[in-house]
Amino acid sequence: MRTILVINAGSSSLKFQLFDVESGAPRRAIRGQMDGIGVHPRLKATDGAGATLVDRAETAVLDLPSAVEATRAWFQTLGGARIDAIGHRVVHGGPDFDHPVLIDDAVLDRLDRLSPLAPLHQPNNLAPIRLAREINPDVPQVACFDTAFHRGHPAFADCYALPRALHDEGIRRYGFHGLSYEYIAHRLPEVAPKVAGGRVLAAHLGSGASMCAMRGGRGVECTMGFTALDGLPMGTRPGQLDPGVVLHLIEEKGMTAAEVTRLLYHEAGLKGLSGISNDVRVLLASDDPAAALALDHFAWRCGLHAGGLAAALGGLDAFVFTAGIGENSPAVRARVAERLAWLGAELDPDANAAGATVISTPASRVTLLVIPTDEELMIARHTLALIGTAA
Ligand code: AMP
């Protein structure tokens, strides 16, 4: 069997999927992850039909390299599958990478130099690439970037109003969740051909959340900017924040950079505001007013950002919900849709409750859609395309 391995490596988890590419179109064969690296490591994997292949605690997985090694050892027990190429999710492609690339020494060096722009993510994304090159230098590897989809923005959209020298050092807007948006852009002509080429807002609402404005299937603007902290409130990140708050935390409260980082990445957002949970399911089930406040804030900010992005597009033909919250929560979709009513969006409550693909009424001026995202499939497709051209 010819296969492509897709790797998405973070600080505490190593996610992997194996795609069978024998037929030419990637077909998911294994989906798994090593969670709780360094704390309570656990290896889980299912096959293409969802049946459990492994679910066990791991004792000696203290860091990402040992997670890669333990996962590789488990893979070898399966036998059979030859890995033809590895596709990696890489958070940062900087200002230049506007499409996936085959990794060689020069590319790896350039990606390394982008690490200061995403210090929490980029080194973790690159570590498995290096390990795989050491273990098996003949297997081609492809880097697929979260930023690449956004590289077609106009220059005036991607700068901050800061001295130009800072922009030239890389302090500018990049946008993220690009693989998710690219997948949505590919699916749109299949599920909604009438609006696919038009003015579309895609909302990736998961534990990380952002929105992307697209025209003709290409990114125009995104709520995330220099880092994945900007834009919408998220599970544990605040979203858009007056930079004066950060100065206050440092200057008046004496917080260190590490403490502010921890606050902004792990203690803020729905979790910080509610004081209850970062999980929308828990907040929806709670009768605590703090849970309601957090959800009201989320819907409010979604509406505000959607308004700004609709302005960027000069109107709106379709709005797509995706990711954990967007795909699974009729309640949140209804609340966000309410905030789009001024643009002519009209929700069909039954279709919404049923989780249909089109959840707007026939009379709605904005087509409301639910499209499950699939970043890993996008990576597998890119990887296959690139090794195809390299062969
Ligand atoms: P993701 O990062 O895309 O995997 O999304 C994870 C988030 O989706 C979780 O933290 C939950 O807040 C949210 N989520 C998942 N399932 C549901 C659901 N049925 N209803 C509401 N929110 C959900």
Tab-separated table of C-alpha atoms and ligand atoms in Angstrom:
chain	number	residue	atom	x	y	z
A	1	MET	CA	0.000	0.000	0.000
A	2	ARG	CA	1.297	3.509	-0.862
A	3	THR	CA	0.694	5.896	2.004
A	4	ILE	CA	1.175	9.469	3.111
A	5	LEU	CA	1.681	10.264	6.772
A	6	VAL	CA	0.338	13.610	7.965
A	7	ILE	CA	1.828	15.068	11.146
A	8	ASN	CA	0.541	17.941	13.243
A	9	ALA	CA	2.929	18.414	16.157
A	10	GLY	CA	2.198	20.715	19.095
A	11	SER	CA	3.785	21.253	22.492
A	12	SER	CA	1.680	18.683	24.325
A	13	SER	CA	0.313	16.513	21.534
A	14	LEU	CA	1.457	14.773	18.383
A	15	LYS	CA	-1.418	14.191	15.974
A	16	PHE	CA	-0.968	11.891	13.004
A	17	GLN	CA	-3.049	10.489	10.185
A	18	LEU	CA	-2.137	7.895	7.612
A	19	PHE	CA	-3.698	8.190	4.163
A	20	ASP	CA	-3.845	5.383	1.636
A	21	VAL	CA	-2.985	6.978	-1.722
A	22	GLU	CA	-2.964	3.816	-3.779
A	23	SER	CA	-5.960	4.955	-5.838
A	24	GLY	CA	-4.551	8.458	-6.410
A	25	ALA	CA	-6.974	10.223	-4.038
A	26	PRO	CA	-6.025	10.181	-0.331
A	27	ARG	CA	-8.228	7.886	1.770
A	28	ARG	CA	-7.905	8.065	5.558
A	29	ALA	CA	-6.595	4.759	6.975
A	30	ILE	CA	-5.465	5.720	10.493
A	31	ARG	CA	-6.146	8.711	12.726
A	32	GLY	CA	-4.291	9.017	16.017
A	33	GLN	CA	-2.556	11.141	18.557
A	34	MET	CA	-0.144	11.078	21.443
A	35	ASP	CA	-1.698	13.340	24.056
A	36	GLY	CA	-0.441	14.677	27.351
A	37	ILE	CA	3.238	14.606	26.372
A	38	GLY	CA	5.383	15.026	29.500
A	39	VAL	CA	2.381	14.857	31.843
A	40	HIS	CA	0.071	11.866	31.221
A	41	PRO	CA	1.099	10.591	27.797
A	42	ARG	CA	-1.491	8.467	26.054
A	43	LEU	CA	-1.387	6.978	22.566
A	44	LYS	CA	-4.710	6.579	20.791
A	45	ALA	CA	-5.495	5.609	17.220
A	46	THR	CA	-8.464	4.435	15.194
A	47	ASP	CA	-8.705	2.972	11.721
A	48	GLY	CA	-10.554	4.504	8.777
A	49	ALA	CA	-13.863	3.097	10.041
A	50	GLY	CA	-13.343	4.477	13.546
A	51	ALA	CA	-12.416	1.165	15.240
A	52	THR	CA	-9.833	1.481	18.027
A	53	LEU	CA	-6.346	0.301	17.073
A	54	VAL	CA	-4.602	1.410	20.247
A	55	ASP	CA	-5.535	3.280	23.425
A	56	ARG	CA	-2.880	3.037	26.095
A	57	ALA	CA	-0.916	5.093	28.606
A	58	GLU	CA	2.746	5.564	27.701
A	59	THR	CA	5.305	5.734	30.460
A	60	ALA	CA	8.433	7.196	28.895
A	61	VAL	CA	7.085	9.967	26.665
A	62	LEU	CA	8.559	13.096	28.213
A	63	ASP	CA	8.963	15.288	25.155
A	64	LEU	CA	8.163	15.548	21.461
A	65	PRO	CA	11.145	13.447	20.243
A	66	SER	CA	10.200	10.584	22.573
A	67	ALA	CA	6.570	10.932	21.398
A	68	VAL	CA	7.729	10.578	17.788
A	69	GLU	CA	9.841	7.554	18.729
A	70	ALA	CA	7.024	5.820	20.665
A	71	THR	CA	4.535	6.502	17.866
A	72	ARG	CA	6.998	5.194	15.287
A	73	ALA	CA	7.562	2.030	17.330
A	74	TRP	CA	3.794	1.438	17.436
A	75	PHE	CA	3.514	2.063	13.704
A	76	GLN	CA	6.128	-0.568	13.041
A	77	THR	CA	4.070	-3.164	14.893
A	78	LEU	CA	1.347	-2.679	12.263
A	79	GLY	CA	3.614	-3.818	9.406
A	80	GLY	CA	2.647	-3.484	5.775
A	81	ALA	CA	2.295	0.186	5.096
A	82	ARG	CA	5.230	1.848	3.334
A	83	ILE	CA	5.324	5.584	3.959
A	84	ASP	CA	5.930	7.325	0.638
A	85	ALA	CA	5.954	10.863	1.975
A	86	ILE	CA	5.254	12.870	5.111
A	87	GLY	CA	3.179	16.039	5.103
A	88	HIS	CA	3.541	18.427	8.040
A	89	ARG	CA	1.364	21.190	9.337
A	90	VAL	CA	3.731	24.103	9.882
A	91	VAL	CA	2.215	27.115	11.554
A	92	HIS	CA	4.402	29.791	9.958
A	93	GLY	CA	5.450	30.223	6.373
A	94	GLY	CA	6.406	33.872	6.867
A	95	PRO	CA	5.685	36.525	4.248
A	96	ASP	CA	6.989	34.497	1.306
A	97	PHE	CA	5.673	30.927	1.377
A	98	ASP	CA	2.298	31.161	-0.343
A	99	HIS	CA	2.010	27.433	-1.064
A	100	PRO	CA	3.303	24.125	0.367
A	101	VAL	CA	6.922	23.156	-0.336
A	102	LEU	CA	9.110	20.074	-0.463
A	103	ILE	CA	11.522	20.299	2.430
A	104	ASP	CA	15.257	20.433	1.833
A	105	ASP	CA	18.103	21.935	3.857
A	106	ALA	CA	17.484	25.436	2.519
A	107	VAL	CA	13.727	25.316	3.270
A	108	LEU	CA	14.334	23.946	6.757
A	109	ASP	CA	16.800	26.736	7.392
A	110	ARG	CA	14.273	29.370	6.285
A	111	LEU	CA	11.552	27.820	8.436
A	112	ASP	CA	13.901	27.753	11.404
A	113	ARG	CA	14.519	31.457	10.994
A	114	LEU	CA	10.748	32.038	11.302
A	115	SER	CA	10.681	30.433	14.781
A	116	PRO	CA	10.891	33.783	16.634
A	117	LEU	CA	7.563	34.702	14.962
A	118	ALA	CA	5.845	31.619	16.456
A	119	PRO	CA	8.070	30.469	19.329
A	120	LEU	CA	5.387	28.288	20.920
A	121	HIS	CA	4.546	26.388	17.739
A	122	GLN	CA	7.192	26.529	15.008
A	123	PRO	CA	9.964	24.630	16.886
A	124	ASN	CA	7.471	21.844	17.687
A	125	ASN	CA	6.383	21.681	14.043
A	126	LEU	CA	9.987	21.444	12.849
A	127	ALA	CA	11.254	18.871	15.376
A	128	PRO	CA	9.501	15.848	13.763
A	129	ILE	CA	10.727	16.998	10.333
A	130	ARG	CA	14.328	16.840	11.555
A	131	LEU	CA	13.792	13.494	13.265
A	132	ALA	CA	12.233	11.968	10.165
A	133	ARG	CA	15.121	13.267	8.021
A	134	GLU	CA	17.585	11.576	10.383
A	135	ILE	CA	15.682	8.304	10.549
A	136	ASN	CA	14.863	8.043	6.874
A	137	PRO	CA	16.408	10.744	4.683
A	138	ASP	CA	14.926	9.233	1.528
A	139	VAL	CA	11.280	9.841	2.461
A	140	PRO	CA	10.215	13.198	0.966
A	141	GLN	CA	8.646	15.651	3.384
A	142	VAL	CA	6.322	18.542	2.634
A	143	ALA	CA	5.590	21.621	4.760
A	144	CYS	CA	2.011	22.964	4.571
A	145	PHE	CA	1.541	26.359	6.162
A	146	ASP	CA	-1.274	27.866	8.206
A	147	THR	CA	-0.338	31.246	6.800
A	148	ALA	CA	-0.079	30.433	3.065
A	149	PHE	CA	-3.782	30.869	2.172
A	150	HIS	CA	-3.622	34.482	3.337
A	151	ARG	CA	-0.673	35.568	1.222
A	152	GLY	CA	-2.857	37.073	-1.479
A	153	HIS	CA	-4.072	39.913	0.791
A	154	PRO	CA	-3.463	43.443	-0.421
A	155	ALA	CA	-0.347	44.994	1.148
A	156	PHE	CA	-2.400	47.691	2.917
A	157	ALA	CA	-4.362	44.954	4.717
A	158	ASP	CA	-1.359	43.072	6.043
A	159	CYS	CA	0.543	45.933	7.659
A	160	TYR	CA	0.154	47.472	11.091
A	161	ALA	CA	0.356	51.231	11.443
A	162	LEU	CA	3.822	50.930	12.973
A	163	PRO	CA	7.171	52.274	11.732
A	164	ARG	CA	8.008	50.631	8.456
A	165	ALA	CA	11.267	49.127	9.798
A	166	LEU	CA	9.257	46.895	12.130
A	167	HIS	CA	7.194	45.638	9.196
A	168	ASP	CA	10.390	44.847	7.351
A	169	GLU	CA	11.519	42.796	10.363
A	170	GLY	CA	8.364	40.707	10.012
A	171	ILE	CA	5.985	42.478	12.420
A	172	ARG	CA	2.897	42.440	10.219
A	173	ARG	CA	-0.309	40.448	9.747
A	174	TYR	CA	-0.014	36.847	8.561
A	175	GLY	CA	-3.365	35.167	9.306
A	176	PHE	CA	-3.736	31.537	10.427
A	177	HIS	CA	-6.053	28.497	10.078
A	178	GLY	CA	-5.202	28.733	6.372
A	179	LEU	CA	-5.365	24.983	5.713
A	180	SER	CA	-8.879	24.925	7.103
A	181	TYR	CA	-9.926	27.859	4.923
A	182	GLU	CA	-8.302	26.342	1.875
A	183	TYR	CA	-10.250	23.127	2.453
A	184	ILE	CA	-13.492	25.135	2.772
A	185	ALA	CA	-12.644	27.017	-0.436
A	186	HIS	CA	-12.214	23.652	-2.205
A	187	ARG	CA	-15.478	22.248	-0.832
A	188	LEU	CA	-17.611	25.299	-1.615
A	189	PRO	CA	-18.015	24.654	-5.362
A	190	GLU	CA	-19.281	21.157	-4.485
A	191	VAL	CA	-21.738	22.118	-1.755
A	192	ALA	CA	-22.805	25.618	-2.803
A	193	PRO	CA	-21.805	26.261	-6.434
A	194	LYS	CA	-23.924	29.419	-6.751
A	195	VAL	CA	-22.057	31.302	-4.035
A	196	ALA	CA	-18.630	29.619	-4.164
A	197	GLY	CA	-17.138	32.263	-6.424
A	198	GLY	CA	-18.691	35.139	-4.492
A	199	ARG	CA	-18.146	36.994	-1.230
A	200	VAL	CA	-17.765	34.354	1.477
A	201	LEU	CA	-16.987	34.567	5.164
A	202	ALA	CA	-15.687	31.349	6.726
A	203	ALA	CA	-15.740	31.065	10.520
A	204	HIS	CA	-13.374	28.488	11.993
A	205	LEU	CA	-14.871	28.294	15.477
A	206	GLY	CA	-12.975	25.716	17.537
A	207	SER	CA	-10.731	25.954	20.581
A	208	GLY	CA	-8.845	28.397	18.376
A	209	ALA	CA	-11.224	30.661	16.466
A	210	SER	CA	-10.914	32.978	13.512
A	211	MET	CA	-12.796	34.244	10.490
A	212	CYS	CA	-11.575	34.617	6.939
A	213	ALA	CA	-13.043	36.746	4.188
A	214	MET	CA	-12.711	35.174	0.730
A	215	ARG	CA	-13.591	36.343	-2.720
A	216	GLY	CA	-13.538	33.859	-5.589
A	217	GLY	CA	-12.088	31.226	-3.244
A	218	ARG	CA	-9.073	33.352	-2.316
A	219	GLY	CA	-8.316	34.925	1.058
A	220	VAL	CA	-8.856	38.685	1.341
A	221	GLU	CA	-8.680	39.304	5.095
A	222	CYS	CA	-8.454	37.300	8.333
A	223	THR	CA	-9.155	38.103	11.981
A	224	MET	CA	-5.844	36.606	13.112
A	225	GLY	CA	-2.800	38.762	12.484
A	226	PHE	CA	0.799	38.591	13.711
A	227	THR	CA	-0.054	35.685	16.008
A	228	ALA	CA	-2.990	33.380	16.616
A	229	LEU	CA	-3.973	35.554	19.599
A	230	ASP	CA	-5.792	38.216	17.600
A	231	GLY	CA	-9.397	38.485	16.474
A	232	LEU	CA	-12.202	36.429	17.993
A	233	PRO	CA	-12.305	35.354	21.630
A	234	MET	CA	-11.295	31.670	21.906
A	235	GLY	CA	-11.317	28.831	24.418
A	236	THR	CA	-8.387	30.208	26.403
A	237	ARG	CA	-7.209	33.221	24.319
A	238	PRO	CA	-8.814	36.661	24.554
A	239	GLY	CA	-8.816	37.604	20.887
A	240	GLN	CA	-8.470	41.275	20.007
A	241	LEU	CA	-7.151	43.161	23.004
A	242	ASP	CA	-6.103	46.762	23.552
A	243	PRO	CA	-2.278	46.541	23.604
A	244	GLY	CA	-2.452	48.955	26.532
A	245	VAL	CA	-3.741	46.053	28.645
A	246	VAL	CA	-0.479	44.199	28.062
A	247	LEU	CA	1.544	47.296	28.970
A	248	HIS	CA	-0.514	47.674	32.141
A	249	LEU	CA	0.047	44.044	33.125
A	250	ILE	CA	3.801	44.498	32.734
A	251	GLU	CA	4.288	47.996	34.076
A	252	GLU	CA	1.679	48.253	36.829
A	253	LYS	CA	1.219	44.643	37.878
A	254	GLY	CA	4.855	43.643	37.368
A	255	MET	CA	4.020	40.549	35.327
A	256	THR	CA	6.856	38.942	33.417
A	257	ALA	CA	6.691	38.185	29.700
A	258	ALA	CA	6.265	34.484	30.546
A	259	GLU	CA	3.346	35.253	32.878
A	260	VAL	CA	1.618	37.443	30.285
A	261	THR	CA	2.156	34.733	27.661
A	262	ARG	CA	0.586	32.142	29.930
A	263	LEU	CA	-2.360	34.444	30.665
A	264	LEU	CA	-3.008	35.244	27.003
A	265	TYR	CA	-2.631	31.711	25.663
A	266	HIS	CA	-4.011	29.586	28.499
A	267	GLU	CA	-6.014	31.542	31.075
A	268	ALA	CA	-8.078	34.004	29.052
A	269	GLY	CA	-10.906	33.616	26.529
A	270	LEU	CA	-14.093	31.754	27.439
A	271	LYS	CA	-12.259	30.033	30.278
A	272	GLY	CA	-11.005	33.234	31.865
A	273	LEU	CA	-14.177	35.217	31.330
A	274	SER	CA	-16.546	32.526	32.608
A	275	GLY	CA	-14.248	31.199	35.314
A	276	ILE	CA	-15.912	27.868	34.476
A	277	SER	CA	-14.605	26.261	31.312
A	278	ASN	CA	-13.148	26.811	27.863
A	279	ASP	CA	-15.589	24.231	26.487
A	280	VAL	CA	-18.710	25.675	24.869
A	281	ARG	CA	-20.667	22.493	25.718
A	282	VAL	CA	-20.042	23.071	29.422
A	283	LEU	CA	-20.955	26.766	29.169
A	284	LEU	CA	-24.184	26.043	27.274
A	285	ALA	CA	-25.209	23.511	29.930
A	286	SER	CA	-24.444	25.868	32.830
A	287	ASP	CA	-27.018	28.169	34.462
A	288	ASP	CA	-24.271	30.335	35.932
A	289	PRO	CA	-24.621	33.951	34.673
A	290	ALA	CA	-20.833	34.018	34.071
A	291	ALA	CA	-21.252	31.240	31.482
A	292	ALA	CA	-24.008	33.227	29.755
A	293	LEU	CA	-21.820	36.352	29.779
A	294	ALA	CA	-18.943	34.468	28.122
A	295	LEU	CA	-21.234	33.088	25.401
A	296	ASP	CA	-22.848	36.510	24.859
A	297	HIS	CA	-19.365	38.026	24.499
A	298	PHE	CA	-18.381	35.339	21.987
A	299	ALA	CA	-21.459	35.905	19.795
A	300	TRP	CA	-21.090	39.688	20.076
A	301	ARG	CA	-17.462	39.632	18.964
A	302	CYS	CA	-18.284	37.183	16.155
A	303	GLY	CA	-20.883	39.682	14.939
A	304	LEU	CA	-18.494	42.633	15.145
A	305	HIS	CA	-15.731	40.854	13.260
A	306	ALA	CA	-18.171	39.520	10.664
A	307	GLY	CA	-19.330	43.096	10.076
A	308	GLY	CA	-15.751	44.249	9.522
A	309	LEU	CA	-14.996	41.397	7.144
A	310	ALA	CA	-18.252	41.935	5.244
A	311	ALA	CA	-17.048	45.515	4.746
A	312	ALA	CA	-13.765	44.152	3.387
A	313	LEU	CA	-15.788	42.148	0.841
A	314	GLY	CA	-18.316	44.886	0.074
A	315	GLY	CA	-21.209	42.629	1.098
A	316	LEU	CA	-21.810	38.980	1.802
A	317	ASP	CA	-23.126	36.050	-0.247
A	318	ALA	CA	-22.362	33.177	2.122
A	319	PHE	CA	-21.250	32.477	5.670
A	320	VAL	CA	-19.646	29.121	6.538
A	321	PHE	CA	-19.491	27.609	10.026
A	322	THR	CA	-16.703	25.103	10.651
A	323	ALA	CA	-14.514	23.462	13.387
A	324	GLY	CA	-15.625	22.064	16.768
A	325	ILE	CA	-18.128	24.766	17.754
A	326	GLY	CA	-19.168	25.749	14.218
A	327	GLU	CA	-19.839	22.161	13.161
A	328	ASN	CA	-21.496	20.948	16.357
A	329	SER	CA	-23.352	23.731	18.114
A	330	PRO	CA	-26.742	24.772	16.690
A	331	ALA	CA	-27.123	27.152	19.657
A	332	VAL	CA	-23.956	29.127	18.877
A	333	ARG	CA	-24.693	29.079	15.134
A	334	ALA	CA	-28.140	30.553	15.847
A	335	ARG	CA	-26.654	33.313	17.972
A	336	VAL	CA	-24.041	34.213	15.379
A	337	ALA	CA	-26.622	34.072	12.574
A	338	GLU	CA	-28.805	36.541	14.529
A	339	ARG	CA	-25.922	39.009	14.355
A	340	LEU	CA	-25.800	38.614	10.567
A	341	ALA	CA	-29.495	39.420	10.117
A	342	TRP	CA	-28.714	43.031	9.106
A	343	LEU	CA	-26.812	41.608	6.120
A	344	GLY	CA	-29.907	39.673	5.061
A	345	ALA	CA	-29.075	36.308	6.691
A	346	GLU	CA	-32.112	34.291	7.723
A	347	LEU	CA	-31.576	31.047	9.629
A	348	ASP	CA	-33.773	27.996	9.049
A	349	PRO	CA	-34.072	26.734	12.647
A	350	ASP	CA	-34.991	23.173	11.646
A	351	ALA	CA	-32.110	22.819	9.209
A	352	ASN	CA	-29.808	24.292	11.866
A	353	ALA	CA	-31.010	21.884	14.549
A	354	ALA	CA	-30.621	18.973	12.130
A	355	GLY	CA	-27.041	20.005	11.260
A	356	ALA	CA	-27.839	20.307	7.546
A	357	THR	CA	-25.228	21.667	5.144
A	358	VAL	CA	-27.408	24.647	4.168
A	359	ILE	CA	-29.015	26.134	7.285
A	360	SER	CA	-30.513	29.326	5.808
A	361	THR	CA	-34.034	29.760	4.421
A	362	PRO	CA	-34.529	29.879	0.636
A	363	ALA	CA	-35.305	33.621	0.980
A	364	SER	CA	-32.094	34.390	2.887
A	365	ARG	CA	-29.825	36.871	1.100
A	366	VAL	CA	-26.805	35.211	2.725
A	367	THR	CA	-26.441	31.436	2.332
A	368	LEU	CA	-25.575	29.989	5.734
A	369	LEU	CA	-23.564	26.771	5.536
A	370	VAL	CA	-22.061	24.147	7.835
A	371	ILE	CA	-18.991	22.521	6.275
A	372	PRO	CA	-16.855	20.194	8.407
A	373	THR	CA	-13.219	21.118	7.907
A	374	ASP	CA	-10.421	18.651	7.141
A	375	GLU	CA	-6.977	20.214	7.414
A	376	GLU	CA	-5.227	16.826	7.356
A	377	LEU	CA	-6.846	15.825	4.066
A	378	MET	CA	-5.698	19.148	2.626
A	379	ILE	CA	-2.120	18.370	3.765
A	380	ALA	CA	-2.319	14.852	2.284
A	381	ARG	CA	-3.514	16.270	-1.055
A	382	HIS	CA	-0.739	18.866	-1.138
A	383	THR	CA	1.873	16.277	-0.226
A	384	LEU	CA	0.698	13.884	-2.906
A	385	ALA	CA	0.674	16.666	-5.499
A	386	LEU	CA	4.217	17.741	-4.614
A	387	ILE	CA	5.764	14.271	-4.569
A	388	GLY	CA	3.954	13.662	-7.854
A	389	THR	CA	5.718	16.617	-9.429
A	390	ALA	CA	9.038	15.642	-7.834
A	391	ALA	CA	8.920	12.060	-9.132
B	1	AMP	P1	-11.703	22.090	17.735
B	1	AMP	O1	-10.564	22.903	18.251
B	1	AMP	O2	-12.116	22.434	16.347
B	1	AMP	O3	-11.494	20.603	17.931
B	1	AMP	O4	-12.957	22.459	18.669
B	1	AMP	C1	-12.987	22.113	20.025
B	1	AMP	C2	-14.106	22.863	20.717
B	1	AMP	O5	-15.360	22.623	20.056
B	1	AMP	C3	-14.346	22.399	22.144
B	1	AMP	O6	-13.526	23.075	23.059
B	1	AMP	C4	-15.809	22.747	22.371
B	1	AMP	O7	-15.896	24.041	22.920
B	1	AMP	C5	-16.404	22.801	20.978
B	1	AMP	N1	-17.411	21.752	20.763
B	1	AMP	C6	-17.233	20.484	20.362
B	1	AMP	N2	-18.417	19.831	20.288
B	1	AMP	C7	-19.375	20.733	20.628
B	1	AMP	C8	-20.798	20.696	20.753
B	1	AMP	N3	-21.503	19.586	20.491
B	1	AMP	N4	-21.426	21.820	21.140
B	1	AMP	C9	-20.726	22.954	21.424
B	1	AMP	N5	-19.396	23.047	21.310
B	1	AMP	C10	-18.724	21.961	20.938
